[in-house]
CSV table of C-alpha atoms in Angstrom, one decimal:
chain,number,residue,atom,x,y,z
A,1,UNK,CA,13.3,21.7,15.2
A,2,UNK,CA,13.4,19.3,12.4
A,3,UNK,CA,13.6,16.0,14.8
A,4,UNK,CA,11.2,18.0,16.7
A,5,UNK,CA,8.9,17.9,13.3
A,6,UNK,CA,10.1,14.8,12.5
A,7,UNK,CA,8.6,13.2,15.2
A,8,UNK,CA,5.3,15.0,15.2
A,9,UNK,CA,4.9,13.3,11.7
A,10,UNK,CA,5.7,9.4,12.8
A,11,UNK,CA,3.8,9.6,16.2
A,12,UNK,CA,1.0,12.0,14.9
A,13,UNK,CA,-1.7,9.1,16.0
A,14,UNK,CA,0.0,8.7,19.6
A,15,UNK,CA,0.4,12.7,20.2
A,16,UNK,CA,-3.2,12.7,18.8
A,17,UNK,CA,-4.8,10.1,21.5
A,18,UNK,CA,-2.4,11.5,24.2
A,19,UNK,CA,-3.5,15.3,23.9
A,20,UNK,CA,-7.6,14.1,23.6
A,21,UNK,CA,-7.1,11.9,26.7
A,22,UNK,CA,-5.7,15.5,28.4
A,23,UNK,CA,-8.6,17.0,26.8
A,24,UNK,CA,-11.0,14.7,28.2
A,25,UNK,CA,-9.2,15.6,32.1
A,26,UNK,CA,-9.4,18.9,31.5
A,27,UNK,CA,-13.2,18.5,30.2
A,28,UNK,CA,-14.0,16.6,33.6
A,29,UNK,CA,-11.9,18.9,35.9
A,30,UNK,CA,-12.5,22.3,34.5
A,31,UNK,CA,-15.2,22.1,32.0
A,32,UNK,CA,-15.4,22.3,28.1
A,33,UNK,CA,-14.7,26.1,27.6
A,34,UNK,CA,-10.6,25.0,27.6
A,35,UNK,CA,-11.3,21.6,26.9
A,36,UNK,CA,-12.7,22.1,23.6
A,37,UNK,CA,-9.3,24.0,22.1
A,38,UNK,CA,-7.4,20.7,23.3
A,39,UNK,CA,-9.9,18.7,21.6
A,40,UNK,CA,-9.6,20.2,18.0
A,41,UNK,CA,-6.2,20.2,18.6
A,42,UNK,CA,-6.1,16.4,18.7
A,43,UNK,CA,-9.2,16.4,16.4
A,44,UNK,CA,-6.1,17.8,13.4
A,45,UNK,CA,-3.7,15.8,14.4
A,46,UNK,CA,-6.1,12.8,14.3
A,47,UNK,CA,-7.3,13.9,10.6
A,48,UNK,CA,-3.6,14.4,9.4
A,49,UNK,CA,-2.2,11.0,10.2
A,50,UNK,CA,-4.9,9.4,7.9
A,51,UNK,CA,-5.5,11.8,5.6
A,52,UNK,CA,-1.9,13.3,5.4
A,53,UNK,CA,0.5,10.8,7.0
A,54,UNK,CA,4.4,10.7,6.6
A,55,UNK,CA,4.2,11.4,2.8
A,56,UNK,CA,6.5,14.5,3.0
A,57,UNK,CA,9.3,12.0,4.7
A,58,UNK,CA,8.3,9.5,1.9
A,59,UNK,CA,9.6,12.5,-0.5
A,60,UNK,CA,12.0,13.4,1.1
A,61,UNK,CA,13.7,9.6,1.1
A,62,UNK,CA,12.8,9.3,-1.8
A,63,UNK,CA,15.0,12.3,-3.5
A,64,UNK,CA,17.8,11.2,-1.4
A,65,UNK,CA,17.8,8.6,-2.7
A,66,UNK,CA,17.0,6.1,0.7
A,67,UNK,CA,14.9,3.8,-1.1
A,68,UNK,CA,14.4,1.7,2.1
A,69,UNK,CA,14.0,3.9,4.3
A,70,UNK,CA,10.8,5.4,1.7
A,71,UNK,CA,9.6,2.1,1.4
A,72,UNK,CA,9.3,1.6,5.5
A,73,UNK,CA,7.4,4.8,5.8
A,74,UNK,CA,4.9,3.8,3.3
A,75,UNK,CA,4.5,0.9,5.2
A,76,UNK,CA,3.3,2.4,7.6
A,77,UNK,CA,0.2,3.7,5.6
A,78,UNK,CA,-2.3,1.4,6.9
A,79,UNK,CA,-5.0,3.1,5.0
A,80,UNK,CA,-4.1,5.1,2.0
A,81,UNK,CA,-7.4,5.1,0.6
A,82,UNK,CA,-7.9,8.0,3.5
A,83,UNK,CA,-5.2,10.5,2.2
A,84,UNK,CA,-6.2,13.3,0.1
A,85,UNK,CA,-6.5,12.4,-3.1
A,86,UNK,CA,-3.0,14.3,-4.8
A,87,UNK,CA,-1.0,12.2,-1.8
A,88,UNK,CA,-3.1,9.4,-2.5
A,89,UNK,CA,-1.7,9.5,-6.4
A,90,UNK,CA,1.5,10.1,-5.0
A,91,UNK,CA,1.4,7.5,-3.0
A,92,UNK,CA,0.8,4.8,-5.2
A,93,UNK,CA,3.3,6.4,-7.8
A,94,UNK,CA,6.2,6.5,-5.3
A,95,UNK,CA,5.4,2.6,-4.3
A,96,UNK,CA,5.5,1.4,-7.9
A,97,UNK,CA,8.2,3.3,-8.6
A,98,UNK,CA,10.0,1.5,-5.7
A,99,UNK,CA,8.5,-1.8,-7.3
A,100,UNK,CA,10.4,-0.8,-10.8
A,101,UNK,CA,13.7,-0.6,-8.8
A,102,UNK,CA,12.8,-4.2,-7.4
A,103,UNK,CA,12.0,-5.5,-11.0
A,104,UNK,CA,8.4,-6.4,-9.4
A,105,UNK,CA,6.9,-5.2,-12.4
A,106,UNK,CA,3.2,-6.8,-11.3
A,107,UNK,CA,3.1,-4.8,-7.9
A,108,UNK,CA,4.4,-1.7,-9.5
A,109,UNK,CA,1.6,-2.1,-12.8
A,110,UNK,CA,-1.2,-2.5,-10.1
A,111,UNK,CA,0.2,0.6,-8.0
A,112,UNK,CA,-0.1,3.2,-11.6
A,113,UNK,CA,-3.8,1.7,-12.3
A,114,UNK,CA,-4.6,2.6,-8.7
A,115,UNK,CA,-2.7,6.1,-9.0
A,116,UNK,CA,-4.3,6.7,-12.4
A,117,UNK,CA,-7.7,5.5,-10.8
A,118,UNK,CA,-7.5,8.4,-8.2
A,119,UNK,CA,-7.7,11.1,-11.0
A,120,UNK,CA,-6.3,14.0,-8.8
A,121,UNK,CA,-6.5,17.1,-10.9
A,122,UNK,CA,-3.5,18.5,-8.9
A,123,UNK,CA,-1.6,15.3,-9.8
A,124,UNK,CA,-2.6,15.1,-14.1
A,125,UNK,CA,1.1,16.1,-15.2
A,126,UNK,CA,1.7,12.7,-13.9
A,127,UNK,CA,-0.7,10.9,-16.3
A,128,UNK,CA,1.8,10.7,-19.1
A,129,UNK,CA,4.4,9.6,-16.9
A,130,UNK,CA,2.2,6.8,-15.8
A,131,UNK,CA,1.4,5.6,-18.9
A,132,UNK,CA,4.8,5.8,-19.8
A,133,UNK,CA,5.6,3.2,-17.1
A,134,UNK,CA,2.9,1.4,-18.4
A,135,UNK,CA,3.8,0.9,-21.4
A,136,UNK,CA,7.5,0.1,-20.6
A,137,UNK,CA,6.4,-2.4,-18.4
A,138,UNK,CA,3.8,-4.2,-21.0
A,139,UNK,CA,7.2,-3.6,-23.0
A,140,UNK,CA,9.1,-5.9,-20.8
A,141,UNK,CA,6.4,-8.2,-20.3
A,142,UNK,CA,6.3,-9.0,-24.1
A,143,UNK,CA,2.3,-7.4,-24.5
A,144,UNK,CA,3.6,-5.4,-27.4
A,145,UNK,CA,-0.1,-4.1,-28.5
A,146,UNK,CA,-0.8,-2.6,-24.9
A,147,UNK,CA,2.6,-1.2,-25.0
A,148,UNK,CA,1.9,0.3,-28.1
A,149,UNK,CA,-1.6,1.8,-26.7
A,150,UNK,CA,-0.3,3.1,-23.6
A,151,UNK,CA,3.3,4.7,-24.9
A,152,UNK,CA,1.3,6.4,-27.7
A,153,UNK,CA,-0.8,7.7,-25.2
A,154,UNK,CA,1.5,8.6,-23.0
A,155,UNK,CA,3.3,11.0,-25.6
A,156,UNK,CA,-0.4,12.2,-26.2
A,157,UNK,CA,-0.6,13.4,-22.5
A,158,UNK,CA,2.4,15.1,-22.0
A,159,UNK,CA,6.0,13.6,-20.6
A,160,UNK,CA,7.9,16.0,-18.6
A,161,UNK,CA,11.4,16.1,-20.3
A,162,UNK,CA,12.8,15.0,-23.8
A,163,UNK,CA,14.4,12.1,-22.3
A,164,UNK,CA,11.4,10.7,-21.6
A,165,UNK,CA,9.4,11.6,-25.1
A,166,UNK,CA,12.5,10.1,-26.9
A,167,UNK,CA,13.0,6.9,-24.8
A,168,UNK,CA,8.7,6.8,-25.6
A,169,UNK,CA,9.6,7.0,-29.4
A,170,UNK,CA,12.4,4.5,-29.5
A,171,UNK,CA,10.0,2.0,-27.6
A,172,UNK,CA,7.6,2.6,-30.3
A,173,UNK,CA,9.7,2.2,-33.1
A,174,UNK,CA,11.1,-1.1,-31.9
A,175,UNK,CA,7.4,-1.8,-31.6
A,176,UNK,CA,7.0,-1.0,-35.1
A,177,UNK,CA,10.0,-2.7,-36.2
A,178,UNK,CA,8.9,-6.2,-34.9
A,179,UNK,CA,5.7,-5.4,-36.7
A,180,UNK,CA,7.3,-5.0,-39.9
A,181,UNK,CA,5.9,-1.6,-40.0
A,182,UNK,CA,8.9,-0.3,-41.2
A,183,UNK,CA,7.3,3.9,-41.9
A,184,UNK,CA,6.3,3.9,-38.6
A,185,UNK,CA,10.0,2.4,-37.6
A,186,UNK,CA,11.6,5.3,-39.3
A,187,UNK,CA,9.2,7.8,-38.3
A,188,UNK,CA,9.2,7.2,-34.7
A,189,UNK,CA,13.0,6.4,-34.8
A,190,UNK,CA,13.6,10.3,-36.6
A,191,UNK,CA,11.2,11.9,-33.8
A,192,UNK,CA,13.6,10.2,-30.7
A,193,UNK,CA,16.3,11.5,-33.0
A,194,UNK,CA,15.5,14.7,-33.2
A,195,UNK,CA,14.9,15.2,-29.7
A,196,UNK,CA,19.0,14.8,-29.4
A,197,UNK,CA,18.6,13.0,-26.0
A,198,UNK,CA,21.7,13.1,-23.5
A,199,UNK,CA,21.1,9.9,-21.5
A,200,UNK,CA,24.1,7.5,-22.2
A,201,UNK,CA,21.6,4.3,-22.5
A,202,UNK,CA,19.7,6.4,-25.3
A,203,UNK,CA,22.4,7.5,-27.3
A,204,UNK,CA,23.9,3.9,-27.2
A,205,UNK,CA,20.2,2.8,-28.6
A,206,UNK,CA,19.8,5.7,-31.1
A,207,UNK,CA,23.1,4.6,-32.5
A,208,UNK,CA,22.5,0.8,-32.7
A,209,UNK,CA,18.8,0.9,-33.9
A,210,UNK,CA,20.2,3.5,-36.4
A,211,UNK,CA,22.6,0.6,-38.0
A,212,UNK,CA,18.9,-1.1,-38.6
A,213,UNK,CA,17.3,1.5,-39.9
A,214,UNK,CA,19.9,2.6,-42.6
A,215,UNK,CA,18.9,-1.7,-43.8
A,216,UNK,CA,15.2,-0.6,-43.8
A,217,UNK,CA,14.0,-0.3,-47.6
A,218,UNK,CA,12.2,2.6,-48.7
């Protein structure tokens, strides 16, 4: 049943032109009381390859961890401008996440102004997230004041786990620190403290920025 389903997602377009083209012969041979029912029928499948399209298979790669094979099928979106506006967002955040895996930190920067353009009310718990990735990626690029912007409000909006909100903090504070801002340092540093993150990377940073801070005067 899953191939079965699977299938019926890729070739939605082809099933859709094949079962109006039946409609269309059974219009002609036995008239549109039948017809019609095979015409809506290819009507929906018509409106859910560009409106819906393979994005539950994009998921679905995506938390296995198939990167490649996620990346095909959203290749395969010719037109996401068509989707419904919370697979729309979803789209674009799934492809610039793939971008951050491939380091293309342009591509994936373009992909969260277009998921944050789409303003999906079904999709806002993302918005912090997106600014997040914003922010890292201004981080990266050396554009420290629109880091600062975007990671400040991406803690505003809301980030989904502590992991996050402290890795957030830590940016900030390392903002702060080439500022020479040294209270903000220590009082973004404390927050991602506080938060006792798990992540291996973050306590390895929360150890070595704390060697700075202890140097800090005041």
């Amino acid at each position: 049943m899953k191939k079965i389903w699977r299938f019926l997602i890729l070739y939605r377009l082809y099933v859709a032109i094949v079962v109006i083209a039946i409609g269309v012969w059974v219009n002609i041979s036995s008239g549109i009381l039948i017809a019609w029912i095979i015409y809506l029928l290819g009507l929906i499948l018509l409106v859910g390859h560009f409106m819906v399209g393979p994005m539950r298979l994009i998921q679905e790669s995506v938390e296995a961890g198939e990167f490649e094979e996620a990346r095909r099928l959203l290749n395969t979106i010719r037109f996401p401008r068509l989707l419904f506006k919370p697979l729309r967002q979803a789209y674009y955040l799934i492809r610039s996440n793939l971008d951050m895996v491939n380091q293309d930190l342009s591509s994936a920067e373009e992909n969260i102004k277009k998921s944050l353009e789409t303003k999906s009310k079904t999709m806002k718990e993302y918005e912090g997230v997106s600014y997040f990735q914003l922010g890292a990626i201004a981080y990266q690029k050396g554009d420290l004041k629109t880091a600062y912007a975007n990671l400040r409000t991406a803690i505003r909006l809301g980030l989904p786990d502590k992991e996050n909100t402290a890795a957030a903090y830590l940016q900030l504070s390392a903002i702060a620190m080439n500022r020479r801002d040294f209270k903000a340092v220590k009082m973004y540093f404390k927050k991602a403290k506080d938060l006792r993150p798990t992540t291996p990377e973050l306590v390895k940073q929360i150890k070595e920025m704390e060697k700075y801070i202890t140097r800090i005067p005041g």
